[in-house]
Coordinates of C-alpha atoms and ligand atoms in Angstrom, one line a residue:
M1 CA 93.7 123.1 125.2
V2 CA 93.1 124.0 121.6
I3 CA 89.4 124.0 120.7
M4 CA 89.1 122.1 117.5
M5 CA 86.4 122.3 114.9
E6 CA 83.5 119.9 114.8
Y7 CA 82.7 118.5 111.4
I8 CA 80.0 116.3 109.9
I9 CA 80.8 114.7 106.6
K10 CA 77.4 114.2 105.0
N11 CA 76.1 111.8 102.3
G12 CA 79.4 110.3 101.3
I13 CA 79.7 106.6 100.2
V14 CA 81.8 105.1 102.8
Y15 CA 84.4 102.3 102.4
D16 CA 85.8 101.1 105.7
P17 CA 87.0 97.5 105.5
L18 CA 88.1 97.2 109.2
N19 CA 84.5 97.8 110.2
G20 CA 83.0 95.9 107.3
V21 CA 81.5 99.0 105.7
N22 CA 81.3 98.4 102.0
G23 CA 79.9 101.4 100.0
E24 CA 77.2 102.5 102.5
K25 CA 75.9 106.1 102.4
M26 CA 76.5 107.4 105.9
D27 CA 77.6 110.5 107.8
I28 CA 80.9 110.7 109.7
C29 CA 81.2 113.0 112.7
V30 CA 84.5 114.5 113.9
K31 CA 85.3 116.2 117.1
D32 CA 88.6 117.0 118.9
G33 CA 90.6 115.1 116.3
K34 CA 88.6 111.9 116.7
I35 CA 85.7 110.2 115.0
V36 CA 82.7 110.4 117.3
E37 CA 79.1 109.2 117.4
S38 CA 77.5 112.6 117.0
V39 CA 78.3 116.3 117.0
S40 CA 76.4 119.5 118.0
D41 CA 74.4 121.5 115.5
K42 CA 77.3 124.0 115.4
A43 CA 79.4 121.4 113.5
K44 CA 80.6 122.5 110.1
V45 CA 79.1 120.4 107.2
I46 CA 81.3 118.9 104.6
D47 CA 79.1 117.9 101.7
A48 CA 80.4 114.6 100.3
S49 CA 77.5 113.9 98.0
G50 CA 78.7 111.9 95.0
C51 CA 82.0 111.3 96.7
V52 CA 83.7 108.3 98.3
V53 CA 84.9 108.5 101.9
M54 CA 87.8 106.4 103.2
P55 CA 90.1 106.4 106.2
G56 CA 93.4 108.3 105.5
G57 CA 95.9 106.3 103.4
I58 CA 98.8 104.5 105.1
D59 CA 102.0 103.7 103.3
S60 CA 103.8 100.8 105.0
H61 CA 106.9 100.9 102.8
S62 CA 108.4 104.1 101.3
H63 CA 111.8 105.8 101.3
I64 CA 111.1 109.4 102.1
A65 CA 113.8 110.5 104.6
G66 CA 117.4 109.9 105.6
A67 CA 120.9 109.7 104.2
K68 CA 120.3 107.5 101.1
V69 CA 117.3 109.5 100.1
N70 CA 119.3 112.7 100.3
V71 CA 122.1 111.1 98.3
G72 CA 119.5 110.5 95.6
R73 CA 118.5 114.2 95.7
I74 CA 122.0 115.5 95.6
F75 CA 123.4 113.3 92.8
R76 CA 120.3 113.6 90.6
P77 CA 120.0 117.3 89.7
E78 CA 118.2 116.0 86.5
D79 CA 115.5 114.5 88.7
S80 CA 115.0 117.8 90.6
K81 CA 114.3 119.5 87.2
M82 CA 111.7 117.0 86.2
E83 CA 109.1 118.3 88.7
V84 CA 108.9 121.7 90.5
Y85 CA 106.4 122.3 93.2
A86 CA 105.5 126.0 93.8
K87 CA 102.2 127.0 95.4
K88 CA 101.1 130.1 97.2
G89 CA 101.6 130.0 100.9
L90 CA 103.5 126.7 100.8
R91 CA 107.2 125.8 100.7
S92 CA 108.5 125.2 97.2
G93 CA 110.2 122.0 96.3
T94 CA 111.6 119.9 93.5
G95 CA 112.1 116.3 92.5
F96 CA 110.0 113.8 90.6
S97 CA 111.4 110.5 92.1
V98 CA 113.2 111.9 95.1
P99 CA 111.2 115.0 96.1
S100 CA 112.3 117.4 98.8
T101 CA 110.8 116.9 102.2
Y102 CA 108.0 119.5 102.1
K103 CA 107.0 118.4 98.6
T104 CA 106.9 114.8 99.9
G105 CA 104.5 115.7 102.7
Y106 CA 102.3 117.9 100.6
Q107 CA 102.0 115.3 97.8
Y108 CA 101.1 112.4 100.1
S109 CA 98.5 114.7 101.6
E110 CA 97.0 115.7 98.3
M111 CA 96.5 112.0 97.6
G112 CA 94.6 111.4 100.9
Y113 CA 97.6 109.7 102.7
T114 CA 98.0 110.5 106.4
T115 CA 100.7 108.0 107.7
V116 CA 103.9 106.9 106.0
I117 CA 106.6 104.5 107.2
E118 CA 110.2 105.1 106.1
A119 CA 111.3 101.6 105.3
A120 CA 115.1 101.6 106.0
M121 CA 116.8 103.6 108.7
P122 CA 120.5 102.9 109.3
P123 CA 120.8 103.2 113.2
L124 CA 124.1 105.0 113.1
I125 CA 122.6 107.8 111.0
A126 CA 119.1 107.8 112.4
R127 CA 119.3 111.4 113.3
H128 CA 119.4 112.4 109.6
T129 CA 116.1 110.5 109.1
H130 CA 114.4 112.2 112.1
E131 CA 115.7 115.6 111.0
E132 CA 114.0 115.1 107.6
F133 CA 110.8 113.9 109.3
M134 CA 110.7 117.2 111.2
E135 CA 110.6 118.9 107.8
T136 CA 108.0 116.6 106.3
P137 CA 104.6 118.1 106.9
Q138 CA 101.0 116.6 106.8
I139 CA 101.7 113.0 107.8
D140 CA 102.4 110.9 110.8
K141 CA 105.6 108.9 110.2
A142 CA 107.9 106.2 111.6
A143 CA 111.1 104.5 110.5
M144 CA 112.2 100.9 110.6
P145 CA 115.9 100.4 111.7
L146 CA 117.9 97.9 109.8
F147 CA 118.8 94.8 111.8
G148 CA 119.6 92.0 109.2
N149 CA 123.3 92.7 108.9
N150 CA 124.0 94.1 112.4
W151 CA 127.1 92.6 114.0
M152 CA 125.6 92.3 117.4
V153 CA 122.4 90.7 116.0
M154 CA 124.5 88.2 114.0
E155 CA 126.7 87.4 117.0
Y156 CA 123.8 86.8 119.5
L157 CA 121.9 84.7 117.0
K158 CA 125.0 82.7 116.2
E159 CA 125.2 81.9 119.9
G160 CA 121.5 81.1 119.9
D161 CA 120.9 83.8 122.5
I162 CA 117.4 84.9 121.4
K163 CA 116.8 86.8 124.7
A164 CA 120.0 88.8 124.5
C165 CA 119.2 89.6 120.9
A166 CA 115.7 90.7 121.9
A167 CA 117.1 93.0 124.6
F168 CA 119.5 94.5 122.1
V169 CA 116.7 95.1 119.6
A170 CA 114.6 96.7 122.3
W171 CA 117.6 98.9 123.3
M172 CA 118.1 99.9 119.6
L173 CA 114.5 100.7 118.9
K174 CA 114.3 103.1 121.8
T175 CA 117.8 104.5 121.3
V176 CA 117.3 105.4 117.6
K177 CA 113.5 105.9 117.9
G178 CA 112.6 103.1 115.6
F179 CA 109.3 101.4 114.9
A180 CA 110.0 97.8 113.7
I181 CA 112.6 95.2 112.7
K182 CA 113.7 95.7 109.1
I183 CA 115.8 93.1 107.4
V184 CA 117.4 93.8 104.0
N185 CA 119.3 91.1 102.1
P186 CA 120.2 89.4 105.4
G187 CA 123.9 88.7 105.6
G188 CA 124.4 89.9 102.0
T189 CA 125.0 93.6 102.8
E190 CA 127.6 92.6 105.5
A191 CA 129.2 90.2 102.9
W192 CA 129.4 93.2 100.5
G193 CA 131.9 94.7 102.9
W194 CA 134.2 92.0 101.6
G195 CA 133.0 92.6 98.0
K196 CA 130.8 89.5 98.2
N197 CA 127.2 88.6 98.6
V198 CA 125.1 85.7 99.7
H199 CA 123.2 83.8 97.0
S200 CA 120.9 81.5 99.0
I201 CA 119.4 81.5 102.4
D202 CA 121.9 78.8 103.5
D203 CA 125.0 80.6 102.2
P204 CA 127.1 81.6 105.2
V205 CA 128.0 85.2 105.9
P206 CA 131.8 85.7 105.7
Y207 CA 133.5 85.9 109.1
F208 CA 130.2 85.6 111.1
D209 CA 129.5 82.1 109.9
I210 CA 125.7 82.5 110.2
T211 CA 123.2 82.0 107.4
P212 CA 120.4 84.3 106.2
R213 CA 118.0 81.6 107.3
E214 CA 119.3 81.8 110.9
I215 CA 119.2 85.6 110.8
I216 CA 115.6 85.7 109.5
R217 CA 114.2 83.0 111.8
G218 CA 116.1 84.4 114.8
L219 CA 114.8 87.9 114.3
A220 CA 111.3 86.5 113.8
Q221 CA 111.6 84.8 117.2
V222 CA 112.9 88.0 118.7
N223 CA 110.0 90.0 117.2
E224 CA 107.4 87.6 118.7
L225 CA 109.2 87.4 122.0
L226 CA 109.1 91.2 122.3
G227 CA 105.6 91.2 121.0
L228 CA 106.1 94.1 118.6
P229 CA 103.1 95.7 116.9
H230 CA 104.5 94.9 113.4
S231 CA 106.1 91.6 112.3
I232 CA 109.6 91.4 110.8
H233 CA 109.6 93.4 107.6
V234 CA 111.7 91.5 105.1
H235 CA 113.5 92.3 101.8
P236 CA 114.8 88.7 101.0
N237 CA 118.1 87.8 99.4
N238 CA 118.6 87.8 95.6
L239 CA 116.4 90.9 95.0
G240 CA 116.0 91.6 91.3
H241 CA 117.8 88.4 90.0
P242 CA 116.2 86.1 87.5
G243 CA 115.3 82.8 89.2
N244 CA 115.0 84.4 92.6
W245 CA 111.4 83.1 93.2
E246 CA 112.8 79.9 94.8
T247 CA 114.8 82.0 97.3
T248 CA 111.6 84.0 98.1
L249 CA 109.6 80.8 98.8
E250 CA 112.4 79.4 100.9
T251 CA 112.5 82.7 102.9
M252 CA 108.8 82.7 103.5
K253 CA 108.8 79.1 104.6
C254 CA 111.7 79.5 107.0
V255 CA 109.6 81.2 109.6
E256 CA 106.7 78.7 109.4
G257 CA 105.7 77.5 112.9
I258 CA 106.5 80.7 114.7
E259 CA 103.4 82.1 116.3
A260 CA 102.3 85.7 116.1
K261 CA 102.2 87.2 119.6
P262 CA 101.8 91.0 119.4
R263 CA 101.5 92.7 122.8
V264 CA 100.0 95.7 120.9
G265 CA 97.5 95.5 118.0
E266 CA 95.9 92.6 116.3
R267 CA 98.4 91.3 113.8
E268 CA 98.0 87.6 112.9
T269 CA 101.0 87.4 110.6
T270 CA 104.7 86.9 111.4
F271 CA 106.3 87.7 108.0
Y272 CA 105.9 90.9 105.9
N273 CA 107.5 90.4 102.4
T274 CA 108.2 93.8 101.0
H275 CA 108.2 94.7 97.2
L276 CA 107.4 91.1 96.3
Q277 CA 107.4 92.0 92.6
F278 CA 111.2 92.2 92.7
H279 CA 111.3 88.7 94.3
S280 CA 109.0 86.8 91.9
Y281 CA 111.3 86.2 88.9
G282 CA 111.7 83.0 86.9
G283 CA 114.4 82.1 84.3
T284 CA 118.1 81.8 84.6
S285 CA 119.1 85.1 82.9
W286 CA 117.5 88.3 81.5
K287 CA 117.2 86.3 78.2
D288 CA 114.8 83.7 79.5
F289 CA 113.4 85.9 82.3
E290 CA 109.7 85.3 83.1
S291 CA 107.1 85.8 85.7
K292 CA 106.7 83.4 88.6
A293 CA 104.0 85.5 90.2
L294 CA 101.3 82.8 90.1
E295 CA 103.5 80.3 92.0
I296 CA 104.3 82.9 94.6
A297 CA 100.7 84.1 94.9
E298 CA 99.6 80.5 95.5
Y299 CA 102.0 80.1 98.4
V300 CA 101.0 83.5 99.9
N301 CA 97.3 82.7 99.7
K302 CA 97.6 79.5 101.6
S303 CA 100.0 80.8 104.2
K304 CA 98.5 82.3 107.3
H305 CA 101.7 83.9 108.4
V306 CA 102.5 86.0 105.3
V307 CA 101.5 89.4 104.1
V308 CA 103.1 91.3 101.2
D309 CA 103.4 94.6 99.5
V310 CA 104.0 94.7 95.8
G311 CA 106.5 97.3 94.7
Q312 CA 104.7 97.9 91.5
V313 CA 106.8 99.1 88.6
T314 CA 105.2 102.3 87.2
L315 CA 107.4 102.5 84.0
D316 CA 109.0 105.9 84.8
E317 CA 112.5 107.3 85.1
T318 CA 113.3 106.9 88.8
T319 CA 116.0 106.5 91.4
T320 CA 116.7 103.2 93.1
M321 CA 118.0 103.2 96.7
T322 CA 118.4 100.3 99.1
A323 CA 120.5 98.9 101.9
D324 CA 121.1 96.0 99.5
G325 CA 124.6 97.3 98.6
P326 CA 125.6 94.4 96.3
M327 CA 122.3 94.6 94.4
E328 CA 122.9 98.3 93.6
Y329 CA 126.4 97.4 92.3
D330 CA 124.8 94.7 90.0
L331 CA 122.3 97.2 88.8
H332 CA 124.9 99.8 88.0
M333 CA 126.9 97.2 86.1
T334 CA 123.7 96.3 84.1
N335 CA 122.5 99.8 83.2
G336 CA 125.8 101.7 83.3
L337 CA 124.4 104.7 85.1
K338 CA 126.1 106.4 88.0
W339 CA 126.3 104.7 91.3
A340 CA 126.7 105.7 95.0
N341 CA 127.7 103.2 97.6
C342 CA 128.1 103.4 101.4
D343 CA 129.1 101.2 104.2
V344 CA 127.6 102.0 107.6
E345 CA 130.1 100.5 110.2
L346 CA 128.9 97.4 112.0
E347 CA 125.3 97.8 110.8
T348 CA 124.5 98.0 107.2
G349 CA 125.3 99.6 103.9
S350 CA 123.5 101.1 100.9
G351 CA 123.6 102.1 97.3
V352 CA 121.8 104.4 94.9
V353 CA 121.5 104.1 91.1
P354 CA 119.2 106.0 88.7
F355 CA 116.9 103.7 86.6
I356 CA 114.8 104.2 83.5
Y357 CA 111.9 101.7 83.3
S358 CA 111.1 102.3 79.6
P359 CA 107.7 100.8 78.7
K360 CA 109.3 99.5 75.5
G361 CA 112.0 97.6 77.4
P362 CA 111.2 93.8 77.4
V363 CA 112.4 93.2 80.9
Y364 CA 110.7 96.2 82.4
S365 CA 107.4 95.3 80.8
V366 CA 107.5 91.9 82.4
Q367 CA 108.4 93.5 85.8
W368 CA 105.3 95.7 85.3
A369 CA 103.2 92.7 84.5
I370 CA 104.5 90.7 87.5
G371 CA 103.4 93.4 90.0
L372 CA 99.9 93.5 88.5
E373 CA 99.7 89.7 88.5
L374 CA 100.5 89.7 92.2
F375 CA 97.8 92.2 92.9
L376 CA 95.3 90.3 90.8
N377 CA 96.0 86.9 92.2
I378 CA 96.7 87.4 95.9
D379 CA 93.9 87.5 98.4
T380 CA 93.2 91.3 98.9
D381 CA 93.4 90.8 102.6
K382 CA 97.1 89.9 102.2
V383 CA 98.4 92.5 99.8
M384 CA 99.3 96.2 100.0
L385 CA 99.9 98.9 97.4
T386 CA 103.4 100.2 97.2
T387 CA 105.9 101.1 94.5
D388 CA 108.7 100.7 97.0
H389 CA 109.0 104.5 96.4
P390 CA 111.1 105.5 94.6
N391 CA 112.6 102.1 93.6
A392 CA 109.9 100.9 91.2
G393 CA 108.4 104.3 90.7
P394 CA 107.4 107.4 92.7
F395 CA 104.5 107.3 95.2
T396 CA 102.7 109.9 93.2
R397 CA 101.9 107.1 90.7
Y398 CA 99.7 105.2 93.2
P399 CA 96.6 106.7 91.6
R400 CA 97.7 105.2 88.3
V401 CA 98.3 101.8 89.9
I402 CA 94.8 102.0 91.4
A403 CA 93.4 102.8 87.9
W404 CA 95.2 99.7 86.5
L405 CA 93.7 97.6 89.2
M406 CA 90.1 99.0 88.9
S407 CA 89.8 99.0 85.1
K408 CA 90.8 96.0 82.9
K409 CA 90.2 98.2 79.9
Y410 CA 92.8 100.7 81.1
R411 CA 95.2 97.9 82.0
D412 CA 94.8 96.4 78.5
E413 CA 95.4 99.8 76.9
W414 CA 98.9 99.7 78.4
L415 CA 99.4 96.0 77.9
Y416 CA 98.5 96.0 74.2
N417 CA 99.5 99.5 73.1
K418 CA 102.3 100.8 75.4
V419 CA 104.4 98.1 76.8
H420 CA 106.7 95.5 75.1
K421 CA 105.0 92.2 74.0
W422 CA 107.1 90.2 76.6
A423 CA 104.5 91.4 79.1
Q424 CA 101.9 89.3 77.3
Q425 CA 104.2 86.4 76.5
R426 CA 106.1 85.9 79.8
S427 CA 103.4 86.6 82.4
H428 CA 99.7 85.7 82.9
V429 CA 98.6 89.3 83.3
A430 CA 96.5 89.2 80.1
D431 CA 94.5 86.3 81.5
A432 CA 93.5 88.2 84.7
D433 CA 90.0 89.6 84.4
K434 CA 89.8 90.7 88.0
E435 CA 88.9 94.4 88.6
Y436 CA 89.3 95.8 92.1
D437 CA 86.3 97.5 93.7
L438 CA 86.7 100.5 96.1
Y439 CA 86.3 98.2 99.1
E440 CA 89.4 96.3 97.9
I441 CA 91.2 99.5 97.1
A442 CA 90.5 100.6 100.7
K443 CA 92.0 97.4 102.0
V444 CA 95.2 97.6 100.0
T445 CA 95.9 101.3 100.7
R446 CA 94.8 101.6 104.4
A447 CA 93.1 98.8 106.2
N448 CA 95.6 96.0 105.6
Q449 CA 98.5 98.4 106.5
A450 CA 96.8 99.5 109.8
K451 CA 96.3 95.9 110.9
V452 CA 99.7 94.6 110.0
L453 CA 101.5 97.6 111.5
G454 CA 99.6 97.1 114.7
L455 CA 98.0 100.6 114.4
S456 CA 94.4 99.5 113.8
E457 CA 93.1 100.7 117.1
T458 CA 93.1 104.3 115.9
K459 CA 94.3 104.2 112.3
G460 CA 93.0 102.8 109.0
H461 CA 89.3 102.9 109.9
L462 CA 86.4 105.2 110.5
G463 CA 84.8 103.8 113.6
V464 CA 84.1 105.8 116.7
G465 CA 87.4 106.5 118.6
A466 CA 89.6 106.4 115.5
E467 CA 91.8 109.3 114.6
A468 CA 90.0 111.7 112.3
D469 CA 92.3 111.0 109.3
I470 CA 89.9 110.9 106.4
A471 CA 90.1 111.1 102.6
I472 CA 87.2 112.1 100.4
Y473 CA 87.5 111.4 96.7
A474 CA 85.3 112.7 93.9
I475 CA 84.7 109.4 92.1
D476 CA 81.8 107.3 91.1
P477 CA 82.2 103.8 92.5
E478 CA 81.4 102.3 89.0
E479 CA 84.0 104.5 87.2
K480 CA 86.0 102.5 84.7
D481 CA 87.8 105.4 82.9
G482 CA 91.4 105.0 83.9
K483 CA 92.3 108.7 83.6
K484 CA 89.3 109.7 85.7
I485 CA 90.2 107.2 88.4
E486 CA 93.8 108.4 88.4
K487 CA 92.8 112.0 88.7
A488 CA 90.3 111.4 91.5
F489 CA 92.9 109.5 93.7
R490 CA 95.7 111.9 92.8
Y491 CA 93.9 115.0 94.1
A492 CA 91.5 114.3 96.9
K493 CA 88.4 116.4 97.2
Y494 CA 89.0 116.8 101.0
V495 CA 91.5 115.4 103.4
L496 CA 91.2 115.6 107.2
K497 CA 94.3 115.0 109.3
G498 CA 93.8 114.8 113.1
G499 CA 90.3 116.3 112.7
E500 CA 91.4 119.4 110.6
V501 CA 90.8 120.0 106.9
V502 CA 94.2 120.0 105.3
V503 CA 93.3 119.5 101.7
K504 CA 90.4 121.0 99.7
D505 CA 89.9 120.3 96.0
G506 CA 93.4 118.8 95.7
N507 CA 95.1 121.8 97.3
I508 CA 96.9 122.0 100.6
V509 CA 94.8 124.5 102.7
K510 CA 96.5 123.9 106.0
E511 CA 100.1 122.9 106.8
I512 CA 100.4 120.7 109.9
F513 CA 103.1 118.4 111.4
G514 CA 102.2 114.9 112.3
D515 CA 103.7 112.7 115.0
T516 CA 106.8 110.5 114.8
M517 CA 106.0 107.1 116.2
Y518 CA 108.5 104.8 117.9
L519 CA 108.6 101.8 120.2
D520 CA 109.7 101.9 123.9
V521 CA 110.0 98.3 124.8
Q522 CA 111.0 97.4 128.4
V523 CA 112.7 94.1 129.0
G524 CA 113.9 92.8 132.3
E525 CA 116.5 95.0 134.0
D526 CA 119.2 92.4 134.6
L527 CA 119.1 91.2 131.0
M528 CA 119.3 94.7 129.7
N529 CA 122.3 95.5 131.9
E530 CA 124.1 92.5 130.6
V531 CA 123.4 93.5 127.0
L532 CA 124.4 97.1 127.7
K533 CA 127.9 95.8 128.7
D534 CA 128.2 94.2 125.3
V535 CA 127.0 97.4 123.6
E536 CA 129.6 99.4 125.5
E537 CA 132.3 97.0 124.6
K538 CA 131.3 97.2 120.9
F539 CA 131.5 101.0 121.0
R540 CA 134.9 101.0 122.7
S541 CA 136.4 98.4 120.3
Y542 CA 134.8 99.1 117.0
Y543 CA 132.5 102.1 116.5
S544 CA 134.1 105.4 115.4
V545 CA 131.6 107.3 117.4
N546 CA 131.1 107.5 121.2
L547 CA 128.1 105.7 122.6
E548 CA 127.0 109.0 124.3
N549 CA 126.7 110.6 120.8
Y550 CA 124.7 107.8 119.3
P551 CA 121.1 108.1 120.7
V552 CA 118.5 110.2 118.9
S553 CA 117.5 112.7 121.6
E554 CA 114.1 114.2 122.5
E555 CA 114.4 117.3 120.3
Y556 CA 114.4 115.2 117.1
A557 CA 110.7 115.4 116.4
N558 CA 107.9 117.9 116.2
S559 CA 105.9 115.5 118.4
W560 CA 106.7 112.0 119.5
R561 CA 104.1 109.3 119.7
V562 CA 105.6 106.6 122.0
I563 CA 104.2 103.1 121.8
K564 CA 105.1 101.5 125.1
I565 CA 105.5 97.8 125.4
D566 CA 106.0 96.0 128.7
A567 CA 108.2 92.9 128.0
T568 CA 109.8 92.8 131.5
D569 CA 108.9 89.1 131.6
I570 CA 111.9 88.7 129.4
N571 CA 114.8 88.5 131.8
Ligands
ZN1 ZN1 112.3 99.6 100.0

């Protein structure tokens, strides 16, 4: 056994929402990778005087690894020139919006993040995602396989066979080493195979004759039957289209009445709406485009079953990438920039298009305002900070988003001096006086994520028994200077990962490799055998690969963390 260092973090001001600790000066003890009650007098002292101490950051939705991310890297050499990472003793890397793998791990770590979830893994090419995870240092990670356009899912749900669909999902999660059920433009990506899309949640999918509503509701039932740690993770239909706010509300409503039944963790919600900013649009075209953030926020606040992440536009040049194939085609037709498109047989598709969110662009300025409005009007227990990296901006801008949230003065500097006046005219962001405090920042960057992902037993808090994933920032809790806030959160004073100091004064001082987490869900044997017959038949008849070549095998991680779930009562 490796003997690990003992640490005592002294005199920091601690923000730990899952334990109700709001800005108390207290010491945190660390031993053998965990947070403990006390340590011996040999423990190394980390002086956190004048600093803020939080659990390690958790990103519940980011695109950091896999085939489409790599397409972004390959077809955007101009992006790789925008930022170069070269530090002594570390791997070099490039890329501003689509950084190379090592740079991704290092930069998350510099910001105090210790766990990141890759938000879209096509099952057929899951190996690529896991291969990149193995080259992404500093963080624990997991990937969410795409289920919302899968032929077998649509067929089982069309037949109303929730149990068989659940067994299929369980098989898939274990086979491709996935973490949760991701749904992207349900039915729409499959329709894109015919050059079509779906435009409402009751628009049938060509050939399969099932509606997005049936897919979403069915997969929510499957999720709760299996009792997965996370809820369904949904990118609704009509992303990025003026007037889509009504589709978003319909989508959230369509799972009402389904009860959260996690077998692991303490999640109370059944619906995670990702990058809500892209789904809160009013108007009928880009000409009369306006924010509907307040209407959406009102529904989210009163709905026990919903949590959201924002997908904040950061007003940068970036690279969009999504399994929403038809949306990327629309985007390419709008901005005229290059476009990559892919169909993943029987499962999903994807597209990649560069995007320049100029602050002077009227539409982009409203998108920026909508994200902030959501943050400022949704209950801070129900919202999470993301930029849908890199779709609305790179994750390295999180510190700037934090600064916009904590300082109205800083937000107003942008609103009145930098962005187009549409932001004032077509949203209510100017009316919002709210300023986040550090307790709320800790909620939206770590505590909420831990809870909703079902990881809060050991992640996202600083109680005894938690993993010693800790971020220490040199910031005064009363700070209102946006630039200072941004700098403090961009380069942590210290970061501990698994009980080891990995960042000091914003520099990586130790390279480590975290775990890859996945779910091993056991359902009843007879049911699984029936479903396996269907799987074998699909591979024989349709797939261009052999079933034997499909699974992600054991060597595809530096270290696995298996979350076992006994659902053998489903048979
Ligand atoms: Zn995404």
